[in-house]
PDB file of C-alpha atoms in Angstrom:
ATOM      1  CA  UNK A   1     -49.027 -28.035 -30.614  1.00 88.00           C
ATOM      2  CA  UNK A   2     -52.073 -27.193 -32.937  1.00 91.00           C
ATOM      3  CA  UNK A   3     -55.019 -25.861 -31.321  1.00 96.00           C
ATOM      4  CA  UNK A   4     -58.669 -25.328 -32.637  1.00 98.00           C
ATOM      5  CA  UNK A   5     -61.183 -23.171 -31.052  1.00 98.00           C
ATOM      6  CA  UNK A   6     -64.971 -22.878 -32.132  1.00 98.00           C
ATOM      7  CA  UNK A   7     -67.205 -19.973 -31.315  1.00 98.00           C
ATOM      8  CA  UNK A   8     -70.606 -18.550 -32.205  1.00 98.00           C
ATOM      9  CA  UNK A   9     -73.009 -21.128 -31.130  1.00 98.00           C
ATOM     10  CA  UNK A  10     -76.237 -20.342 -29.212  1.00 98.00           C
ATOM     11  CA  UNK A  11     -80.005 -20.702 -28.971  1.00 98.00           C
ATOM     12  CA  UNK A  12     -82.076 -19.626 -31.939  1.00 98.00           C
ATOM     13  CA  UNK A  13     -85.677 -20.087 -33.290  1.00 98.00           C
ATOM     14  CA  UNK A  14     -86.365 -22.066 -36.208  1.00 98.00           C
ATOM     15  CA  UNK A  15     -85.806 -20.000 -39.318  1.00 98.00           C
ATOM     16  CA  UNK A  16     -83.038 -17.955 -37.812  1.00 98.00           C
ATOM     17  CA  UNK A  17     -79.405 -17.643 -38.496  1.00 98.00           C
ATOM     18  CA  UNK A  18     -76.127 -18.241 -36.754  1.00 98.00           C
ATOM     19  CA  UNK A  19     -72.515 -17.695 -37.841  1.00 98.00           C
ATOM     20  CA  UNK A  20     -69.870 -20.194 -36.396  1.00 98.00           C
ATOM     21  CA  UNK A  21     -66.079 -19.268 -36.432  1.00 98.00           C
ATOM     22  CA  UNK A  22     -63.145 -21.385 -35.872  1.00 98.00           C
ATOM     23  CA  UNK A  23     -59.732 -20.151 -35.286  1.00 98.00           C
ATOM     24  CA  UNK A  24     -56.489 -22.099 -35.079  1.00 96.00           C
ATOM     25  CA  UNK A  25     -52.850 -21.820 -33.896  1.00 94.00           C
ATOM     26  CA  UNK A  26     -49.838 -23.852 -33.919  1.00 94.00           C
ATOM     27  CA  UNK A  27     -50.121 -24.794 -37.573  1.00 93.00           C
ATOM     28  CA  UNK A  28     -49.959 -23.226 -41.100  1.00 94.00           C
ATOM     29  CA  UNK A  29     -53.689 -22.575 -41.633  1.00 96.00           C
ATOM     30  CA  UNK A  30     -53.398 -22.432 -45.360  1.00 93.00           C
ATOM     31  CA  UNK A  31     -51.744 -25.724 -45.744  1.00 95.00           C
ATOM     32  CA  UNK A  32     -55.050 -27.523 -44.614  1.00 97.00           C
ATOM     33  CA  UNK A  33     -58.417 -27.855 -45.723  1.00 98.00           C
ATOM     34  CA  UNK A  34     -61.004 -27.256 -42.934  1.00 98.00           C
ATOM     35  CA  UNK A  35     -64.310 -28.806 -41.993  1.00 98.00           C
ATOM     36  CA  UNK A  36     -67.298 -28.606 -39.796  1.00 98.00           C
ATOM     37  CA  UNK A  37     -68.844 -31.697 -38.113  1.00 98.00           C
ATOM     38  CA  UNK A  38     -71.794 -31.960 -35.789  1.00 98.00           C
ATOM     39  CA  UNK A  39     -73.026 -34.538 -33.361  1.00 98.00           C
ATOM     40  CA  UNK A  40     -76.459 -34.679 -31.865  1.00 97.00           C
ATOM     41  CA  UNK A  41     -77.281 -36.631 -28.726  1.00 92.00           C
ATOM     42  CA  UNK A  42     -77.440 -40.407 -29.485  1.00 95.00           C
ATOM     43  CA  UNK A  43     -76.111 -39.939 -32.991  1.00 96.00           C
ATOM     44  CA  UNK A  44     -72.830 -40.381 -34.757  1.00 96.00           C
ATOM     45  CA  UNK A  45     -70.672 -37.593 -35.702  1.00 97.00           C
ATOM     46  CA  UNK A  46     -71.455 -36.289 -39.176  1.00 97.00           C
ATOM     47  CA  UNK A  47     -69.670 -34.078 -41.779  1.00 98.00           C
ATOM     48  CA  UNK A  48     -71.587 -30.855 -42.469  1.00 98.00           C
ATOM     49  CA  UNK A  49     -69.121 -28.997 -44.788  1.00 98.00           C
ATOM     50  CA  UNK A  50     -65.557 -28.718 -45.904  1.00 98.00           C
ATOM     51  CA  UNK A  51     -63.432 -26.189 -47.726  1.00 98.00           C
ATOM     52  CA  UNK A  52     -60.095 -26.568 -49.473  1.00 98.00           C
ATOM     53  CA  UNK A  53     -57.014 -24.619 -48.498  1.00 97.00           C
ATOM     54  CA  UNK A  54     -57.747 -21.986 -51.145  1.00 97.00           C
ATOM     55  CA  UNK A  55     -61.497 -21.808 -50.586  1.00 96.00           C
ATOM     56  CA  UNK A  56     -62.122 -22.734 -54.165  1.00 97.00           C
ATOM     57  CA  UNK A  57     -63.556 -26.187 -53.383  1.00 97.00           C
ATOM     58  CA  UNK A  58     -66.402 -26.621 -51.054  1.00 98.00           C
ATOM     59  CA  UNK A  59     -68.462 -29.440 -49.849  1.00 98.00           C
ATOM     60  CA  UNK A  60     -71.776 -29.827 -48.159  1.00 98.00           C
ATOM     61  CA  UNK A  61     -73.885 -32.573 -46.812  1.00 98.00           C
ATOM     62  CA  UNK A  62     -77.263 -32.780 -48.494  1.00 98.00           C
ATOM     63  CA  UNK A  63     -79.360 -31.672 -45.613  1.00 98.00           C
ATOM     64  CA  UNK A  64     -77.591 -28.248 -45.365  1.00 98.00           C
ATOM     65  CA  UNK A  65     -77.195 -27.424 -49.082  1.00 98.00           C
ATOM     66  CA  UNK A  66     -78.599 -24.102 -49.894  1.00 98.00           C
ATOM     67  CA  UNK A  67     -78.810 -23.153 -46.257  1.00 98.00           C
ATOM     68  CA  UNK A  68     -75.233 -23.320 -44.853  1.00 98.00           C
ATOM     69  CA  UNK A  69     -72.230 -21.421 -46.433  1.00 98.00           C
ATOM     70  CA  UNK A  70     -68.694 -22.264 -45.546  1.00 98.00           C
ATOM     71  CA  UNK A  71     -65.865 -19.666 -46.058  1.00 98.00           C
ATOM     72  CA  UNK A  72     -62.291 -18.986 -44.797  1.00 98.00           C
ATOM     73  CA  UNK A  73     -60.021 -15.987 -44.216  1.00 97.00           C
ATOM     74  CA  UNK A  74     -56.451 -17.349 -44.466  1.00 97.00           C
ATOM     75  CA  UNK A  75     -55.066 -13.978 -43.172  1.00 96.00           C
ATOM     76  CA  UNK A  76     -57.083 -14.471 -40.019  1.00 96.00           C
ATOM     77  CA  UNK A  77     -56.585 -18.279 -39.714  1.00 97.00           C
ATOM     78  CA  UNK A  78     -60.240 -18.358 -39.394  1.00 97.00           C
ATOM     79  CA  UNK A  79     -63.084 -20.606 -40.959  1.00 98.00           C
ATOM     80  CA  UNK A  80     -66.645 -19.726 -40.822  1.00 98.00           C
ATOM     81  CA  UNK A  81     -69.936 -21.417 -41.207  1.00 98.00           C
ATOM     82  CA  UNK A  82     -72.937 -19.159 -41.897  1.00 98.00           C
ATOM     83  CA  UNK A  83     -76.027 -21.154 -41.126  1.00 98.00           C
ATOM     84  CA  UNK A  84     -79.438 -19.660 -42.364  1.00 98.00           C
ATOM     85  CA  UNK A  85     -83.060 -21.103 -42.245  1.00 98.00           C
ATOM     86  CA  UNK A  86     -81.968 -23.244 -39.298  1.00 98.00           C
ATOM     87  CA  UNK A  87     -84.410 -26.084 -38.374  1.00 98.00           C
ATOM     88  CA  UNK A  88     -84.748 -28.030 -35.037  1.00 97.00           C
ATOM     89  CA  UNK A  89     -82.883 -30.988 -36.681  1.00 97.00           C
ATOM     90  CA  UNK A  90     -79.688 -28.819 -36.892  1.00 98.00           C
ATOM     91  CA  UNK A  91     -79.361 -28.917 -33.164  1.00 98.00           C
ATOM     92  CA  UNK A  92     -76.064 -30.401 -32.221  1.00 98.00           C
ATOM     93  CA  UNK A  93     -72.540 -29.748 -31.023  1.00 98.00           C
ATOM     94  CA  UNK A  94     -70.714 -28.457 -33.992  1.00 98.00           C
ATOM     95  CA  UNK A  95     -66.934 -29.138 -34.161  1.00 98.00           C
ATOM     96  CA  UNK A  96     -64.243 -27.631 -36.405  1.00 98.00           C
ATOM     97  CA  UNK A  97     -61.428 -29.770 -37.819  1.00 98.00           C
ATOM     98  CA  UNK A  98     -58.283 -29.373 -39.808  1.00 97.00           C
ATOM     99  CA  UNK A  99     -57.651 -31.484 -42.684  1.00 96.00           C
ATOM    100  CA  UNK A 100     -54.606 -33.587 -42.957  1.00 94.00           C
ATOM    101  CA  UNK A 101     -53.758 -31.895 -46.295  1.00 94.00           C
ATOM    102  CA  UNK A 102     -54.833 -28.993 -48.453  1.00 96.00           C
ATOM    103  CA  UNK A 103     -57.738 -30.799 -50.029  1.00 96.00           C
ATOM    104  CA  UNK A 104     -60.932 -32.048 -48.497  1.00 96.00           C
ATOM    105  CA  UNK A 105     -60.416 -35.428 -50.134  1.00 93.00           C
ATOM    106  CA  UNK A 106     -56.760 -35.597 -49.016  1.00 92.00           C
ATOM    107  CA  UNK A 107     -56.574 -39.083 -47.453  1.00 87.00           C
ATOM    108  CA  UNK A 108     -60.179 -40.175 -48.126  1.00 92.00           C
ATOM    109  CA  UNK A 109     -63.775 -38.923 -48.075  1.00 94.00           C
ATOM    110  CA  UNK A 110     -64.372 -35.534 -46.284  1.00 96.00           C
ATOM    111  CA  UNK A 111     -67.392 -37.108 -44.538  1.00 94.00           C
ATOM    112  CA  UNK A 112     -64.946 -39.556 -42.648  1.00 94.00           C
ATOM    113  CA  UNK A 113     -63.803 -37.950 -39.264  1.00 93.00           C
ATOM    114  CA  UNK A 114     -60.634 -39.850 -39.631  1.00 92.00           C
ATOM    115  CA  UNK A 115     -59.481 -37.746 -42.445  1.00 92.00           C
ATOM    116  CA  UNK A 116     -59.105 -34.747 -40.152  1.00 95.00           C
ATOM    117  CA  UNK A 117     -56.385 -34.263 -37.542  1.00 93.00           C
ATOM    118  CA  UNK A 118     -57.013 -31.652 -35.054  1.00 96.00           C
ATOM    119  CA  UNK A 119     -60.358 -30.925 -33.549  1.00 97.00           C
ATOM    120  CA  UNK A 120     -61.942 -28.219 -31.326  1.00 97.00           C
ATOM    121  CA  UNK A 121     -63.966 -28.805 -28.347  1.00 97.00           C
ATOM    122  CA  UNK A 122     -67.297 -27.860 -30.254  1.00 98.00           C
ATOM    123  CA  UNK A 123     -69.739 -25.211 -29.889  1.00 98.00           C
ATOM    124  CA  UNK A 124     -73.483 -25.837 -29.007  1.00 98.00           C
ATOM    125  CA  UNK A 125     -76.206 -24.954 -31.450  1.00 98.00           C
ATOM    126  CA  UNK A 126     -79.710 -25.343 -30.410  1.00 98.00           C
ATOM    127  CA  UNK A 127     -82.759 -24.580 -32.608  1.00 98.00           C
ATOM    128  CA  UNK A 128     -86.112 -24.390 -30.943  1.00 97.00           C
ATOM    129  CA  UNK A 129     -89.226 -24.916 -32.933  1.00 94.00           C
TER     130      UNK A 129
END
């Protein structure tokens, strides 16, 4: 059974940085696109970023472009989210998810959580002002 585990969240001041990591087991990592979503209290889960199986194609929601960078290491079955210039509005529970195929657009828009198959439990990111 596939498992997804996030780590790296924490409390940081506005303007600071964090790097999230996500490891998987029970699946062939480089068969899957990988994505990060987040959910703030009282809000819907939203797509933050996605990376194709090879790392060649990456996608970002507008609010994080230029601040966040997604990357992956297929030898370590790990995907990362480097978050710089953090803002209080980035505060949320961040989830990692596996795509149902190798491309972020496999099965639909990468912004749609339904396009992703396996999810972690999330890691909390809190940005203080």
